[in-house]
Amino acid sequence: MDGMEETMLALPGTLTASPLAIYLVDKAIKRARDAGFAPDTLLLSAQRLPDARQRNRLIAEAARNGLLCRFGETPRAETPLHAFIGGQPLDLRLPPGLCDWHAHTQFAYCGRGIDLLDAARLAFTVGVATQGFSEHAFALYFPPDALKFRWQRDPDFVARVWDTPGRGRMAAYRAWVADLRALLGARVRFGLEVDLFGGGRFCLAPEDLTGWDYLIGAVHEVEGLSPGATTAEVESAWMRDVERLLQQPIAILAHPFRYFPWSGRPTPTHLYRPVARMLAQAHVAAEINHHKNPMDLAFFRACLEEGVTISLGSDAHVTRSAGDLFPHVRDLETLGLTPAQTLH
């Protein structure tokens, strides 16, 4: 294998002609990097050139990933989801049986251009068995500045929103989901990602507790911490909120321990075992989530030893991230798990 082959990623015409081509370009680049390659050039089939608009989008997608784009002769693929690097096929399909329970929609304030229908189509194309969409409940209730989490400290504001007929955008979202259920069938599931607000209460209005396939609990912010809080105080408050969440009807704890690196604090590894035991007692799954999250499999090993089920979540916020589960597959292999042994 020469240097040129090692750095050139080739996509046959079966991929570039797909309606999902720009997303499959991104998948192929990520897959190559996941396999240990560092492509710097993307070779697209000249035999099945897309129209000028699509060609420009493919070039832009390659550039977004730092690759030059060329058109020429590419190897013939045995399946529609084979790319080539170093002259060898690179399968873009996931192992069978994987479920993604955590992706977002165009209703998310933190979304950056995701479309649920395209995201579901892309996930199924690469082999996701069941695709779950779990939108942030707070983003459905509150205005765009909800990401500042002011509502967690303002129960009167929450009460006023919940007392309106539409409860922010929640009623509209529920109606949209009802239409999508009829359109998409059982391979797409709908849940919510739910935080706590003042006093540790679950941030769901009573009329919104039901009608979902599952609920995910998340700690994005910890209530009541002063700017000078000690490490011990932060850890105690976080454990308090995890315990409160586990008293609610959630099926999954989203991105466990993410709060610490995202707030610039060291991850308290000494809490891995206590949290694993709490999850086991509550029968709540622990989520493997690579969305900007440092991954320490020691926590998930503790979970498995305590009998906790592992859940997978892409946490997709853009369409191209739907079905990005190859890092999760690598984690499962390291943990000695098969897809069938994860949450279904």
mmCIF file of C-alpha atoms in Angstrom:
data_model
loop_
_atom_site.group_PDB
_atom_site.id
_atom_site.type_symbol
_atom_site.label_atom_id
_atom_site.label_comp_id
_atom_site.label_asym_id
_atom_site.label_seq_id
_atom_site.Cartn_x
_atom_site.Cartn_y
_atom_site.Cartn_z
ATOM 1 C CA MET A 1 0.000 0.000 0.000
ATOM 2 C CA ASP A 2 1.646 3.262 -1.017
ATOM 3 C CA GLY A 3 1.231 6.634 0.613
ATOM 4 C CA MET A 4 -1.282 7.854 -1.968
ATOM 5 C CA GLU A 5 -3.554 4.863 -1.400
ATOM 6 C CA GLU A 6 -3.389 5.274 2.350
ATOM 7 C CA THR A 7 -4.637 8.856 2.179
ATOM 8 C CA MET A 8 -7.223 8.577 -0.615
ATOM 9 C CA LEU A 9 -10.770 7.590 0.286
ATOM 10 C CA ALA A 10 -12.751 6.408 -2.746
ATOM 11 C CA LEU A 11 -16.539 6.418 -2.951
ATOM 12 C CA PRO A 12 -18.155 4.505 -5.826
ATOM 13 C CA GLY A 13 -21.076 5.813 -7.841
ATOM 14 C CA THR A 14 -23.588 3.823 -5.799
ATOM 15 C CA LEU A 15 -22.818 6.153 -2.893
ATOM 16 C CA THR A 16 -22.473 9.456 -4.728
ATOM 17 C CA ALA A 17 -25.757 8.845 -6.572
ATOM 18 C CA SER A 18 -27.662 8.287 -3.317
ATOM 19 C CA PRO A 19 -30.082 10.989 -2.117
ATOM 20 C CA LEU A 20 -28.141 10.775 1.165
ATOM 21 C CA ALA A 21 -24.773 11.193 -0.561
ATOM 22 C CA ILE A 22 -23.511 14.194 1.406
ATOM 23 C CA TYR A 23 -24.212 12.379 4.663
ATOM 24 C CA LEU A 24 -22.634 9.162 3.405
ATOM 25 C CA VAL A 25 -19.488 11.123 2.526
ATOM 26 C CA ASP A 26 -19.310 12.187 6.166
ATOM 27 C CA LYS A 27 -19.958 8.587 7.304
ATOM 28 C CA ALA A 28 -17.175 7.254 5.060
ATOM 29 C CA ILE A 29 -14.660 9.793 6.381
ATOM 30 C CA LYS A 30 -15.552 9.047 9.988
ATOM 31 C CA ARG A 31 -15.421 5.309 9.327
ATOM 32 C CA ALA A 32 -11.965 5.596 7.750
ATOM 33 C CA ARG A 33 -10.668 7.568 10.704
ATOM 34 C CA ASP A 34 -12.269 5.123 13.117
ATOM 35 C CA ALA A 35 -10.390 2.334 11.316
ATOM 36 C CA GLY A 36 -7.082 4.136 11.848
ATOM 37 C CA PHE A 37 -6.669 5.878 8.488
ATOM 38 C CA ALA A 38 -6.095 9.594 7.931
ATOM 39 C CA PRO A 39 -7.494 10.344 4.447
ATOM 40 C CA ASP A 40 -6.660 13.696 2.899
ATOM 41 C CA THR A 41 -8.338 13.209 -0.507
ATOM 42 C CA LEU A 42 -11.836 12.080 -1.435
ATOM 43 C CA LEU A 43 -12.163 10.342 -4.805
ATOM 44 C CA LEU A 44 -15.677 10.318 -6.234
ATOM 45 C CA SER A 45 -16.841 8.264 -9.196
ATOM 46 C CA ALA A 46 -16.702 10.081 -12.520
ATOM 47 C CA GLN A 47 -18.947 7.427 -14.109
ATOM 48 C CA ARG A 48 -22.055 8.568 -12.197
ATOM 49 C CA LEU A 49 -21.491 12.258 -11.662
ATOM 50 C CA PRO A 50 -24.304 14.003 -9.794
ATOM 51 C CA ASP A 51 -25.684 17.286 -11.055
ATOM 52 C CA ALA A 52 -23.680 20.454 -10.484
ATOM 53 C CA ARG A 53 -25.547 21.426 -7.307
ATOM 54 C CA GLN A 54 -25.058 18.027 -5.710
ATOM 55 C CA ARG A 55 -21.447 17.897 -6.877
ATOM 56 C CA ASN A 56 -20.772 21.223 -5.171
ATOM 57 C CA ARG A 57 -22.385 19.945 -1.988
ATOM 58 C CA LEU A 58 -20.147 16.868 -2.035
ATOM 59 C CA ILE A 59 -17.065 19.023 -2.540
ATOM 60 C CA ALA A 60 -18.161 21.257 0.338
ATOM 61 C CA GLU A 61 -18.766 18.226 2.586
ATOM 62 C CA ALA A 62 -15.269 16.920 1.821
ATOM 63 C CA ALA A 63 -13.808 20.367 2.549
ATOM 64 C CA ARG A 64 -15.723 20.576 5.833
ATOM 65 C CA ASN A 65 -13.839 17.441 6.883
ATOM 66 C CA GLY A 66 -10.518 18.828 5.641
ATOM 67 C CA LEU A 67 -10.276 16.696 2.471
ATOM 68 C CA LEU A 68 -9.613 17.654 -1.118
ATOM 69 C CA CYS A 69 -12.124 16.288 -3.618
ATOM 70 C CA ARG A 70 -11.336 14.616 -6.963
ATOM 71 C CA PHE A 71 -13.443 12.838 -9.582
ATOM 72 C CA GLY A 72 -12.173 9.755 -11.395
ATOM 73 C CA GLU A 73 -12.383 5.984 -11.658
ATOM 74 C CA THR A 74 -13.314 4.227 -8.422
ATOM 75 C CA PRO A 75 -13.417 0.527 -7.523
ATOM 76 C CA ARG A 76 -16.683 -1.315 -8.054
ATOM 77 C CA ALA A 77 -18.494 -1.896 -4.768
ATOM 78 C CA GLU A 78 -19.944 -5.287 -3.856
ATOM 79 C CA THR A 79 -22.638 -3.615 -1.764
ATOM 80 C CA PRO A 80 -24.102 -0.090 -1.912
ATOM 81 C CA LEU A 81 -22.408 0.810 1.390
ATOM 82 C CA HIS A 82 -18.771 0.087 0.617
ATOM 83 C CA ALA A 83 -16.144 2.789 0.356
ATOM 84 C CA PHE A 84 -12.479 2.031 -0.363
ATOM 85 C CA ILE A 85 -9.243 3.096 1.253
ATOM 86 C CA GLY A 86 -5.847 1.657 0.454
ATOM 87 C CA GLY A 87 -7.595 -0.360 -2.242
ATOM 88 C CA GLN A 88 -9.504 -2.262 0.438
ATOM 89 C CA PRO A 89 -13.272 -2.135 1.014
ATOM 90 C CA LEU A 90 -14.509 -0.177 4.004
ATOM 91 C CA ASP A 91 -17.971 -1.247 5.136
ATOM 92 C CA LEU A 92 -20.149 1.649 6.268
ATOM 93 C CA ARG A 93 -22.807 -0.658 7.683
ATOM 94 C CA LEU A 94 -23.196 -1.101 11.420
ATOM 95 C CA PRO A 95 -23.426 -4.551 12.991
ATOM 96 C CA PRO A 96 -27.056 -5.703 13.094
ATOM 97 C CA GLY A 97 -29.239 -5.097 16.112
ATOM 98 C CA LEU A 98 -28.014 -1.693 17.314
ATOM 99 C CA CYS A 99 -30.547 0.748 18.776
ATOM 100 C CA ASP A 100 -29.962 4.497 19.134
ATOM 101 C CA TRP A 101 -32.213 5.904 21.832
ATOM 102 C CA HIS A 102 -30.933 9.485 21.897
ATOM 103 C CA ALA A 103 -31.171 11.832 18.929
ATOM 104 C CA HIS A 104 -32.670 15.287 18.555
ATOM 105 C CA THR A 105 -35.018 16.960 16.092
ATOM 106 C CA GLN A 106 -35.609 20.287 14.402
ATOM 107 C CA PHE A 107 -37.459 21.347 17.567
ATOM 108 C CA ALA A 108 -34.161 21.518 19.505
ATOM 109 C CA TYR A 109 -32.572 24.879 20.257
ATOM 110 C CA CYS A 110 -29.205 23.125 20.429
ATOM 111 C CA GLY A 111 -29.793 21.450 17.049
ATOM 112 C CA ARG A 112 -27.740 22.734 14.141
ATOM 113 C CA GLY A 113 -29.698 21.623 11.101
ATOM 114 C CA ILE A 114 -31.172 18.237 11.899
ATOM 115 C CA ASP A 115 -34.249 16.945 10.096
ATOM 116 C CA LEU A 116 -35.976 14.003 11.733
ATOM 117 C CA LEU A 117 -37.067 12.292 8.513
ATOM 118 C CA ASP A 118 -33.630 12.523 6.899
ATOM 119 C CA ALA A 119 -31.954 11.506 10.151
ATOM 120 C CA ALA A 120 -34.153 8.417 10.446
ATOM 121 C CA ARG A 121 -33.567 7.526 6.796
ATOM 122 C CA LEU A 122 -29.800 7.863 7.251
ATOM 123 C CA ALA A 123 -29.793 5.821 10.454
ATOM 124 C CA PHE A 124 -31.694 2.988 8.806
ATOM 125 C CA THR A 125 -29.454 3.138 5.722
ATOM 126 C CA VAL A 126 -26.359 2.411 7.820
ATOM 127 C CA GLY A 127 -28.134 -0.310 9.780
ATOM 128 C CA VAL A 128 -29.663 1.119 12.968
ATOM 129 C CA ALA A 129 -32.402 -1.297 14.048
ATOM 130 C CA THR A 130 -34.462 1.179 16.100
ATOM 131 C CA GLN A 131 -34.017 4.946 16.078
ATOM 132 C CA GLY A 132 -35.191 6.901 19.081
ATOM 133 C CA PHE A 133 -35.745 10.653 19.157
ATOM 134 C CA SER A 134 -35.776 12.191 22.627
ATOM 135 C CA GLU A 135 -36.151 15.947 22.463
ATOM 136 C CA HIS A 136 -35.236 18.218 25.370
ATOM 137 C CA ALA A 137 -38.408 18.835 27.357
ATOM 138 C CA PHE A 138 -37.161 22.234 28.552
ATOM 139 C CA ALA A 139 -36.605 23.328 24.943
ATOM 140 C CA LEU A 140 -40.200 22.465 24.131
ATOM 141 C CA TYR A 141 -41.569 24.427 27.088
ATOM 142 C CA PHE A 142 -39.395 27.511 27.254
ATOM 143 C CA PRO A 143 -38.036 30.203 24.873
ATOM 144 C CA PRO A 144 -34.625 29.914 23.157
ATOM 145 C CA ASP A 145 -32.768 31.314 26.181
ATOM 146 C CA ALA A 146 -33.807 28.111 27.996
ATOM 147 C CA LEU A 147 -30.227 26.945 27.449
ATOM 148 C CA LYS A 148 -29.293 29.393 30.218
ATOM 149 C CA PHE A 149 -31.370 27.208 32.583
ATOM 150 C CA ARG A 150 -33.022 30.243 34.222
ATOM 151 C CA TRP A 151 -36.233 28.226 34.445
ATOM 152 C CA GLN A 152 -34.569 25.883 36.943
ATOM 153 C CA ARG A 153 -34.545 28.735 39.454
ATOM 154 C CA ASP A 154 -37.903 30.305 38.577
ATOM 155 C CA PRO A 155 -40.861 28.042 39.478
ATOM 156 C CA ASP A 156 -43.369 30.858 38.874
ATOM 157 C CA PHE A 157 -42.155 31.167 35.278
ATOM 158 C CA VAL A 158 -42.550 27.390 34.833
ATOM 159 C CA ALA A 159 -46.074 27.503 36.263
ATOM 160 C CA ARG A 160 -47.072 30.316 33.894
ATOM 161 C CA VAL A 161 -45.787 28.424 30.852
ATOM 162 C CA TRP A 162 -47.459 25.194 31.900
ATOM 163 C CA ASP A 163 -50.741 27.044 32.400
ATOM 164 C CA THR A 164 -50.903 28.133 28.747
ATOM 165 C CA PRO A 165 -52.855 25.902 26.305
ATOM 166 C CA GLY A 166 -49.810 25.036 24.194
ATOM 167 C CA ARG A 167 -47.339 24.795 27.103
ATOM 168 C CA GLY A 168 -44.757 26.537 24.950
ATOM 169 C CA ARG A 169 -44.231 24.250 21.943
ATOM 170 C CA MET A 170 -44.988 20.994 23.759
ATOM 171 C CA ALA A 171 -48.562 20.567 22.481
ATOM 172 C CA ALA A 172 -47.381 21.223 18.921
ATOM 173 C CA TYR A 173 -44.568 18.713 19.339
ATOM 174 C CA ARG A 174 -46.943 16.055 20.673
ATOM 175 C CA ALA A 175 -49.260 16.544 17.674
ATOM 176 C CA TRP A 176 -46.284 16.309 15.297
ATOM 177 C CA VAL A 177 -45.098 13.101 16.965
ATOM 178 C CA ALA A 178 -48.583 11.582 16.651
ATOM 179 C CA ASP A 179 -48.504 12.189 12.893
ATOM 180 C CA LEU A 180 -44.978 10.779 12.593
ATOM 181 C CA ARG A 181 -45.887 7.606 14.475
ATOM 182 C CA ALA A 182 -48.500 6.804 11.856
ATOM 183 C CA LEU A 183 -46.031 7.574 9.054
ATOM 184 C CA LEU A 184 -42.872 5.860 10.323
ATOM 185 C CA GLY A 185 -44.033 2.821 12.269
ATOM 186 C CA ALA A 186 -42.385 1.020 15.162
ATOM 187 C CA ARG A 187 -38.750 1.346 14.040
ATOM 188 C CA VAL A 188 -38.853 4.976 15.173
ATOM 189 C CA ARG A 189 -39.570 5.630 18.841
ATOM 190 C CA PHE A 190 -40.293 8.902 20.584
ATOM 191 C CA GLY A 191 -39.229 9.990 24.041
ATOM 192 C CA LEU A 192 -38.105 13.079 25.927
ATOM 193 C CA GLU A 193 -34.848 14.083 27.582
ATOM 194 C CA VAL A 194 -35.940 15.538 30.922
ATOM 195 C CA ASP A 195 -34.094 17.626 33.527
ATOM 196 C CA LEU A 196 -34.976 18.671 37.054
ATOM 197 C CA PHE A 197 -36.075 22.149 38.008
ATOM 198 C CA GLY A 198 -36.353 23.954 41.348
ATOM 199 C CA GLY A 199 -36.532 21.686 44.376
ATOM 200 C CA GLY A 200 -35.638 18.610 42.377
ATOM 201 C CA ARG A 201 -38.992 18.294 40.622
ATOM 202 C CA PHE A 202 -39.200 16.550 37.257
ATOM 203 C CA CYS A 203 -39.524 19.097 34.444
ATOM 204 C CA LEU A 204 -42.658 17.622 32.890
ATOM 205 C CA ALA A 205 -46.159 19.033 33.213
ATOM 206 C CA PRO A 206 -48.600 16.416 34.542
ATOM 207 C CA GLU A 207 -50.373 16.088 31.178
ATOM 208 C CA ASP A 208 -47.042 15.369 29.471
ATOM 209 C CA LEU A 209 -45.929 12.464 31.643
ATOM 210 C CA THR A 210 -47.584 9.907 29.374
ATOM 211 C CA GLY A 211 -47.743 9.232 25.657
ATOM 212 C CA TRP A 212 -44.016 8.571 25.155
ATOM 213 C CA ASP A 213 -42.189 5.341 24.390
ATOM 214 C CA TYR A 214 -39.577 6.141 27.035
ATOM 215 C CA LEU A 215 -38.064 8.987 29.035
ATOM 216 C CA ILE A 216 -34.390 9.867 29.443
ATOM 217 C CA GLY A 217 -33.157 11.675 32.549
ATOM 218 C CA ALA A 218 -30.286 14.167 32.298
ATOM 219 C CA VAL A 219 -28.263 16.414 34.584
ATOM 220 C CA HIS A 220 -27.152 19.419 32.534
ATOM 221 C CA GLU A 221 -27.025 21.879 35.421
ATOM 222 C CA VAL A 222 -26.878 21.394 39.198
ATOM 223 C CA GLU A 223 -29.159 23.547 41.318
ATOM 224 C CA GLY A 224 -28.026 25.649 44.234
ATOM 225 C CA LEU A 225 -24.250 25.741 43.776
ATOM 226 C CA SER A 226 -22.421 28.907 44.749
ATOM 227 C CA PRO A 227 -19.543 30.138 42.514
ATOM 228 C CA GLY A 228 -17.054 29.099 45.191
ATOM 229 C CA ALA A 229 -18.510 25.644 45.865
ATOM 230 C CA THR A 230 -15.944 23.064 46.933
ATOM 231 C CA THR A 231 -15.381 19.825 45.068
ATOM 232 C CA ALA A 232 -17.157 17.933 47.838
ATOM 233 C CA GLU A 233 -20.167 20.268 47.661
ATOM 234 C CA VAL A 234 -20.395 19.921 43.862
ATOM 235 C CA GLU A 235 -20.212 16.131 44.015
ATOM 236 C CA SER A 236 -22.806 15.960 46.795
ATOM 237 C CA ALA A 237 -25.246 18.214 44.903
ATOM 238 C CA TRP A 238 -24.765 16.239 41.684
ATOM 239 C CA MET A 239 -25.373 12.919 43.456
ATOM 240 C CA ARG A 240 -28.493 14.445 45.024
ATOM 241 C CA ASP A 241 -29.837 15.314 41.565
ATOM 242 C CA VAL A 242 -28.966 11.902 40.103
ATOM 243 C CA GLU A 243 -30.831 10.281 42.977
ATOM 244 C CA ARG A 244 -33.828 12.563 42.365
ATOM 245 C CA LEU A 245 -33.857 11.681 38.670
ATOM 246 C CA LEU A 246 -33.758 7.975 39.437
ATOM 247 C CA GLN A 247 -36.934 8.375 41.478
ATOM 248 C CA GLN A 248 -38.708 9.459 38.280
ATOM 249 C CA PRO A 249 -40.061 7.133 35.543
ATOM 250 C CA ILE A 250 -36.945 7.285 33.355
ATOM 251 C CA ALA A 251 -35.524 4.357 31.397
ATOM 252 C CA ILE A 252 -32.065 5.825 30.689
ATOM 253 C CA LEU A 253 -29.611 8.151 32.425
ATOM 254 C CA ALA A 254 -28.173 10.282 29.628
ATOM 255 C CA HIS A 255 -24.417 10.890 29.349
ATOM 256 C CA PRO A 256 -23.574 10.018 32.977
ATOM 257 C CA PHE A 257 -20.868 12.193 34.564
ATOM 258 C CA ARG A 258 -20.843 14.621 31.607
ATOM 259 C CA TYR A 259 -21.638 17.500 33.937
ATOM 260 C CA PHE A 260 -18.114 17.454 35.371
ATOM 261 C CA PRO A 261 -15.928 17.865 32.249
ATOM 262 C CA TRP A 262 -18.471 20.238 30.690
ATOM 263 C CA SER A 263 -18.276 22.465 33.778
ATOM 264 C CA GLY A 264 -14.471 22.279 33.897
ATOM 265 C CA ARG A 265 -14.293 19.961 36.887
ATOM 266 C CA PRO A 266 -12.466 16.641 37.285
ATOM 267 C CA THR A 267 -14.649 13.560 36.923
ATOM 268 C CA PRO A 268 -15.169 11.904 40.335
ATOM 269 C CA THR A 269 -14.198 8.341 39.438
ATOM 270 C CA HIS A 270 -14.759 7.293 43.061
ATOM 271 C CA LEU A 271 -18.495 7.777 42.402
ATOM 272 C CA TYR A 272 -18.610 5.256 39.540
ATOM 273 C CA ARG A 273 -19.552 2.331 41.757
ATOM 274 C CA PRO A 274 -22.137 4.191 43.885
ATOM 275 C CA VAL A 275 -23.884 5.515 40.762
ATOM 276 C CA ALA A 276 -23.827 2.070 39.136
ATOM 277 C CA ARG A 277 -25.503 0.637 42.224
ATOM 278 C CA MET A 278 -28.128 3.388 42.189
ATOM 279 C CA LEU A 279 -28.881 2.648 38.527
ATOM 280 C CA ALA A 280 -29.178 -1.064 39.236
ATOM 281 C CA GLN A 281 -31.570 -0.473 42.106
ATOM 282 C CA ALA A 282 -33.726 1.830 39.957
ATOM 283 C CA HIS A 283 -33.573 -0.470 36.875
ATOM 284 C CA VAL A 284 -32.324 2.425 34.739
ATOM 285 C CA ALA A 285 -29.869 1.989 31.842
ATOM 286 C CA ALA A 286 -26.540 3.835 31.562
ATOM 287 C CA GLU A 287 -25.940 5.583 28.254
ATOM 288 C CA ILE A 288 -22.775 5.382 26.167
ATOM 289 C CA ASN A 289 -22.714 8.763 24.463
ATOM 290 C CA HIS A 290 -19.771 10.106 22.414
ATOM 291 C CA HIS A 291 -21.277 13.537 21.681
ATOM 292 C CA LYS A 292 -18.320 15.699 22.801
ATOM 293 C CA ASN A 293 -17.990 13.491 25.864
ATOM 294 C CA PRO A 294 -14.810 11.962 27.306
ATOM 295 C CA MET A 295 -15.405 8.222 27.558
ATOM 296 C CA ASP A 296 -14.171 6.211 30.539
ATOM 297 C CA LEU A 297 -15.265 2.605 30.197
ATOM 298 C CA ALA A 298 -14.403 1.970 33.844
ATOM 299 C CA PHE A 299 -17.814 3.365 34.769
ATOM 300 C CA PHE A 300 -19.591 1.047 32.340
ATOM 301 C CA ARG A 301 -17.607 -1.936 33.610
ATOM 302 C CA ALA A 302 -18.876 -1.105 37.092
ATOM 303 C CA CYS A 303 -22.398 -0.875 35.670
ATOM 304 C CA LEU A 304 -22.138 -4.311 34.098
ATOM 305 C CA GLU A 305 -20.807 -5.784 37.329
ATOM 306 C CA GLU A 306 -23.846 -4.348 39.123
ATOM 307 C CA GLY A 307 -26.271 -5.690 36.496
ATOM 308 C CA VAL A 308 -27.046 -2.367 34.773
ATOM 309 C CA THR A 309 -28.163 -2.411 31.134
ATOM 310 C CA ILE A 310 -26.150 -0.335 28.655
ATOM 311 C CA SER A 311 -27.958 2.047 26.292
ATOM 312 C CA LEU A 312 -26.503 3.618 23.150
ATOM 313 C CA GLY A 313 -27.066 7.221 22.110
ATOM 314 C CA SER A 314 -25.625 9.137 19.174
ATOM 315 C CA ASP A 315 -27.037 12.360 20.673
ATOM 316 C CA ALA A 316 -27.259 13.563 17.075
ATOM 317 C CA HIS A 317 -27.816 17.315 16.768
ATOM 318 C CA VAL A 318 -27.206 17.449 12.997
ATOM 319 C CA THR A 319 -28.562 15.075 10.367
ATOM 320 C CA ARG A 320 -25.137 13.743 9.386
ATOM 321 C CA SER A 321 -24.577 12.497 12.958
ATOM 322 C CA ALA A 322 -27.550 10.125 12.864
ATOM 323 C CA GLY A 323 -26.304 6.551 13.030
ATOM 324 C CA ASP A 324 -22.834 7.556 14.278
ATOM 325 C CA LEU A 325 -22.446 4.439 16.404
ATOM 326 C CA PHE A 326 -19.083 3.012 15.326
ATOM 327 C CA PRO A 327 -17.363 4.411 18.455
ATOM 328 C CA HIS A 328 -20.099 2.718 20.479
ATOM 329 C CA VAL A 329 -19.466 -0.555 18.630
ATOM 330 C CA ARG A 330 -15.796 -0.339 19.588
ATOM 331 C CA ASP A 331 -16.805 0.257 23.229
ATOM 332 C CA LEU A 332 -19.133 -2.744 23.185
ATOM 333 C CA GLU A 333 -16.344 -4.938 21.845
ATOM 334 C CA THR A 334 -14.030 -3.724 24.615
ATOM 335 C CA LEU A 335 -16.719 -4.419 27.203
ATOM 336 C CA GLY A 336 -17.410 -7.865 25.739
ATOM 337 C CA LEU A 337 -20.991 -7.043 24.782
ATOM 338 C CA THR A 338 -23.002 -7.762 21.657
ATOM 339 C CA PRO A 339 -25.670 -5.405 20.303
ATOM 340 C CA ALA A 340 -28.314 -7.845 21.555
ATOM 341 C CA GLN A 341 -27.080 -7.279 25.134
ATOM 342 C CA THR A 342 -27.810 -3.536 25.028
ATOM 343 C CA LEU A 343 -31.116 -1.775 25.625
ATOM 344 C CA HIS A 344 -33.822 -2.814 23.148
#
